[in-house]
CSV table of C-alpha atoms in Angstrom, one decimal:
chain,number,residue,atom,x,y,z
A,1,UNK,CA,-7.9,9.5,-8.6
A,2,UNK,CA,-9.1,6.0,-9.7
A,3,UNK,CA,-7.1,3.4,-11.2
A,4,UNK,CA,-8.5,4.3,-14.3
A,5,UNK,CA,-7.2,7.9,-14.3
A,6,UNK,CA,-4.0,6.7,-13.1
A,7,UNK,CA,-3.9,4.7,-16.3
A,8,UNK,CA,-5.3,7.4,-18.1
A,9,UNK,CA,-2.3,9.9,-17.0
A,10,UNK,CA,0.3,7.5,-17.9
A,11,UNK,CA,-1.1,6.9,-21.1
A,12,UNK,CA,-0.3,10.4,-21.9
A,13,UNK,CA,2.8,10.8,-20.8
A,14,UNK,CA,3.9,7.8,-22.7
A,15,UNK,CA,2.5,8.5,-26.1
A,16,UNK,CA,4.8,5.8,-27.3
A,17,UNK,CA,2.6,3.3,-25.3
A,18,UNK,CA,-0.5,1.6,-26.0
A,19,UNK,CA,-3.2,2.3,-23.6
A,20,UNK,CA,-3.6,-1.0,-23.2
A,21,UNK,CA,-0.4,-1.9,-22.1
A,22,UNK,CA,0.0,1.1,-19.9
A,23,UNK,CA,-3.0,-0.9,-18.2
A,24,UNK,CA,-1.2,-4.0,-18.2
A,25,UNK,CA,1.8,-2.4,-16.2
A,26,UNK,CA,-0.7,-0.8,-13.7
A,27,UNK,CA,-2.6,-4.1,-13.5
A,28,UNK,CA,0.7,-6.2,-13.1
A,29,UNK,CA,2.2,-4.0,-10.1
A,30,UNK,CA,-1.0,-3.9,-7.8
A,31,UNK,CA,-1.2,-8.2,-8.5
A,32,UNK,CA,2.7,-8.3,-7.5
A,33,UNK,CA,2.1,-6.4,-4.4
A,34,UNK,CA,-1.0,-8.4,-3.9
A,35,UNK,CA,0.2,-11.7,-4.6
A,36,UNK,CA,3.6,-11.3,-2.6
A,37,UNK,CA,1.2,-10.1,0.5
A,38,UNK,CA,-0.9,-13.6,0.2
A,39,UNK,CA,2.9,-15.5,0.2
A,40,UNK,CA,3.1,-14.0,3.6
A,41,UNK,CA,5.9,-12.1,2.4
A,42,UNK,CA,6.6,-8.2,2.7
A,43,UNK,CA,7.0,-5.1,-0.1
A,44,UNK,CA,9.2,-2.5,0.3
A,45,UNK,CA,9.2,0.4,-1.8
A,46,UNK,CA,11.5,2.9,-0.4
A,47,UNK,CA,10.3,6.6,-0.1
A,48,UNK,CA,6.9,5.2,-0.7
A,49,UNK,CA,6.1,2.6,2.2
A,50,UNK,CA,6.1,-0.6,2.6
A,51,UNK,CA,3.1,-3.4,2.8
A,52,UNK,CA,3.2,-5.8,5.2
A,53,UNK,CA,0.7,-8.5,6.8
A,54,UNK,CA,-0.4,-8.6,10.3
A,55,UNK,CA,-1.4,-11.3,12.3
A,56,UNK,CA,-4.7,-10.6,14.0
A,57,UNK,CA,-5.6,-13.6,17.0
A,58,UNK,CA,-9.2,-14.6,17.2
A,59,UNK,CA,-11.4,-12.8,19.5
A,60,UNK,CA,-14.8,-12.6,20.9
A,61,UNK,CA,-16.8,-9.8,18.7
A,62,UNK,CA,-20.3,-8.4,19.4
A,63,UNK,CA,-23.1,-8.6,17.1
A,64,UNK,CA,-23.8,-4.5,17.1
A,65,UNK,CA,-27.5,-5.4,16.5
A,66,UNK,CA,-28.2,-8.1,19.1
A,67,UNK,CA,-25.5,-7.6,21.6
A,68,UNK,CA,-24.6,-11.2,21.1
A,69,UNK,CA,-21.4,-12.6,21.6
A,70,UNK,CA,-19.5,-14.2,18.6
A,71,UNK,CA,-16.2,-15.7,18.1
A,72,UNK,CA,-13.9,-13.9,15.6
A,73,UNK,CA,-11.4,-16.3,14.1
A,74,UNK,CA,-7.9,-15.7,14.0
A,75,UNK,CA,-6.9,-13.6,10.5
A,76,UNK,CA,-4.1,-12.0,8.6
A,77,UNK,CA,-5.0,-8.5,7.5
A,78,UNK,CA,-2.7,-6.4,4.6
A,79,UNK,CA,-1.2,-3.2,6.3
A,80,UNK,CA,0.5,-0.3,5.0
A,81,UNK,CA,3.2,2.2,6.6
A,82,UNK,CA,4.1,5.3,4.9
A,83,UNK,CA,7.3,5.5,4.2
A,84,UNK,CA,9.4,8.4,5.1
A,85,UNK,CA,10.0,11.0,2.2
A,86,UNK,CA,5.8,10.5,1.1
A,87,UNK,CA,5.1,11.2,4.7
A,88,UNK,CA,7.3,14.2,4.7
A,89,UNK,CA,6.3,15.2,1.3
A,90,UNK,CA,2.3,15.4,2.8
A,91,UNK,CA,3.3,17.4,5.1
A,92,UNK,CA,5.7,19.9,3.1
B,1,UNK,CA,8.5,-20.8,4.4
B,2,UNK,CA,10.7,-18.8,3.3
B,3,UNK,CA,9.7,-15.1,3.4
B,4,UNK,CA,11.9,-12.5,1.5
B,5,UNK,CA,10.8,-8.5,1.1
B,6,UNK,CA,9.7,-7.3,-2.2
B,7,UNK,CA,11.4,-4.5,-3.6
B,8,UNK,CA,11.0,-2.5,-6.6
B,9,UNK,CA,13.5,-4.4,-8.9
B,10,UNK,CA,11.2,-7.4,-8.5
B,11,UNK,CA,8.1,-5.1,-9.3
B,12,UNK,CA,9.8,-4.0,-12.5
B,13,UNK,CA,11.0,-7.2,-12.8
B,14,UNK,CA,7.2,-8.5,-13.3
B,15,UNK,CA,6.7,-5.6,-15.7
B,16,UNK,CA,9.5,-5.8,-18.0
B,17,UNK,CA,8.4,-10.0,-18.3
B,18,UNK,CA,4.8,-8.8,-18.6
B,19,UNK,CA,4.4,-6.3,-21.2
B,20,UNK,CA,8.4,-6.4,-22.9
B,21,UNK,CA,9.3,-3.2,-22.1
B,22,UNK,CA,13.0,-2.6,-21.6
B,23,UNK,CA,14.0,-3.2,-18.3
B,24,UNK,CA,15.0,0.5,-18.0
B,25,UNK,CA,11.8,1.9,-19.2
B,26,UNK,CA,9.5,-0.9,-17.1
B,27,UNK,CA,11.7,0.4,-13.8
B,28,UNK,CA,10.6,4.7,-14.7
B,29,UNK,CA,6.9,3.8,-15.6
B,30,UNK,CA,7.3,2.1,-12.3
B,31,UNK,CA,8.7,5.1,-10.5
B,32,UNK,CA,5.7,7.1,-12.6
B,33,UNK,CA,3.4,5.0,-10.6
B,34,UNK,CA,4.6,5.5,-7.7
B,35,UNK,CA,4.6,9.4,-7.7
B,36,UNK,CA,1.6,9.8,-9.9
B,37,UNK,CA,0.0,8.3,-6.5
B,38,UNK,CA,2.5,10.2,-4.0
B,39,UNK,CA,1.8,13.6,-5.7
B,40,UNK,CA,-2.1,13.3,-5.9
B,41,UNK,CA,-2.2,12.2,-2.1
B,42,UNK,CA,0.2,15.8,-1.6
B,43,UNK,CA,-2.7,17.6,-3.0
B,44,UNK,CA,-5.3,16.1,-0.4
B,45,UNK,CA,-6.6,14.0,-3.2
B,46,UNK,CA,-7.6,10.2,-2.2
B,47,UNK,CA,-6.3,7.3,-4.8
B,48,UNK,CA,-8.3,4.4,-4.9
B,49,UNK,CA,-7.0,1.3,-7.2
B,50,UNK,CA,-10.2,-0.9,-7.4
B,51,UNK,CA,-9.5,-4.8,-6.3
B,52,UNK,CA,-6.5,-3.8,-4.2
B,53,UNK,CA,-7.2,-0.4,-2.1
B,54,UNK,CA,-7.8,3.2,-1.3
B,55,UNK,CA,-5.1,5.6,0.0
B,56,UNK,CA,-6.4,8.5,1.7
B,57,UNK,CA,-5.1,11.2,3.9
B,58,UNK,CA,-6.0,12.4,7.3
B,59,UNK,CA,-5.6,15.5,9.0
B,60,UNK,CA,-4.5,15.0,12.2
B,61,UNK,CA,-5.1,18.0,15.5
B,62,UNK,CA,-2.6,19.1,17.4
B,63,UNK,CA,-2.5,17.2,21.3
B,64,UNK,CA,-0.4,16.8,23.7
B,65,UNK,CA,2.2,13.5,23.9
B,66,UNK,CA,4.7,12.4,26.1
B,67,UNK,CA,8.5,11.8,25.7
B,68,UNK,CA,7.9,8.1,27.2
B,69,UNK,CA,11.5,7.9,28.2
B,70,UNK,CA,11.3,11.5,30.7
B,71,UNK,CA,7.7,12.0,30.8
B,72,UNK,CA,8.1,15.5,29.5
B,73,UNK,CA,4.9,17.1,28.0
B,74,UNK,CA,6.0,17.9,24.2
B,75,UNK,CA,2.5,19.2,22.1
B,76,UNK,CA,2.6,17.0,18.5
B,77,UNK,CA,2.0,19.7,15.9
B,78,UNK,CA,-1.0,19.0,13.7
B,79,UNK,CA,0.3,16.9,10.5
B,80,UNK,CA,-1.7,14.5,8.0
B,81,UNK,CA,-1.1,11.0,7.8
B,82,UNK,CA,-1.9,8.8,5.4
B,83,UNK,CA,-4.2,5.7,5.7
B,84,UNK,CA,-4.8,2.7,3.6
B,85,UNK,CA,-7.5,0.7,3.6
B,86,UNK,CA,-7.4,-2.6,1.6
B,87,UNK,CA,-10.0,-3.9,-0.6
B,88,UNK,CA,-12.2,-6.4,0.1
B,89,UNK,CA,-10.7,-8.4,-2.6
B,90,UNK,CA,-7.4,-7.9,-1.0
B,91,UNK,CA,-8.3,-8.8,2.4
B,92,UNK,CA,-9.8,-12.0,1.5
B,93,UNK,CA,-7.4,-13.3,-0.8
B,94,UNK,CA,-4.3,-12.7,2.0
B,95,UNK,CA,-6.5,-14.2,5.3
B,96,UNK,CA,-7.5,-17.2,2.7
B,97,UNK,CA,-3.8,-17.7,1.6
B,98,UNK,CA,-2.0,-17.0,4.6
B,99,UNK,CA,-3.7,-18.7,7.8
B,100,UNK,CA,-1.3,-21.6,7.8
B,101,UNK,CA,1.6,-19.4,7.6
B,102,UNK,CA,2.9,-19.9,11.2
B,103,UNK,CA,5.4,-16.8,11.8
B,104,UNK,CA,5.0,-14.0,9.8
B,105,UNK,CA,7.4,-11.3,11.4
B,106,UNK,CA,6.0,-8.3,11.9
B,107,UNK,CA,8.6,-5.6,11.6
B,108,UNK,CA,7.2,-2.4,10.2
């Protein structure tokens, strides 16, 4: 499923709403999440999971092609635990 | 800096200002969201939301793990786990953003 669908499917269980603001709602939660994540803070959707950010350090990577030895600066990558009741709910 | 936890009140929050939806109905086309995405990763089915990520799932084998606190063999049943991989666009915008921030806690 693509954003798009996802948008799609909503649209058509809200017949009430214009398509176009079923995409602003989409739109507006996946910013949210994104732009709480760059504040370095966390989101917590209980029974979903919750996005965090993790601190990587800098390390010494390898060029795959040459073999050559590169530093890899320090970063902050977006992670993502599954929260209980999806994780039970894949596995039902 | 001080760092607070998003929850859904504040994502509804953002959708109620955005698009003037009651505040009721911006919270249940939240919750649609939500298990639109939890219901189509059920069925196997990978979601991918361009700009911010992909959730897929993963089946996971059977092995064999360890009670760490007796060192008792216990087998872990085979189970699927989900995995998300963030967008490109994601990815840069929270390493560009967030590499001053000194202490990020990290409790998952």
């Amino acid at each position: 499923m693509t954003k798009s669908e996802l948008i799609t499917y909503l649209a058509e269980e809200n017949p009430h709403l214009y398509q176009r603001d079923v995409e602003r709602i989409v739109t507006t939660v996946f910013d949210e999440i994104a732009s709480a994540l760059s504040q370095g803070d966390r989101v917590e959707l209980r029974g979903f999971g919750a996005f965090s950010v993790k601190h990587r350090g800098s390390r010494v990577g390898r060029n795959p092609r040459t073999g050559e030895a590169v530093q890899v600066g320090a970063k902050r990558v977006p992670y993502f635990k599954t929260g209980k009741q999806l994780r039970e709910k894949l596995n039902g | 800096m001080a760092r607070q936890t998003i929850t859904r009140s504040q994502l509804s929050e953002a959708v109620y200002q955005e698009v003037g939806l009651s505040r009721n109905e911006s919270a249940e086309l939240l919750e649609s969201i939500l298990s639109k995405i939890s219901e189509t990763l059920a069925n196997e089915e990978s979601v991918k939301i361009s700009s911010f990520g992909s959730f897929s799932v993963r089946r996971k084998g059977q092995r064999i793990g360890r009670n760490p606190k007796t060192g008792e063999e216990v087998p872990i049943l085979p189970r699927k786990v989900l995995v998300f991989r963030p967008s490109q666009v994601l990815k840069a915008r929270i390493s560009d953003a967030t590499i001053d921030i000194p202490d990020l806690d990290e409790n998952d």
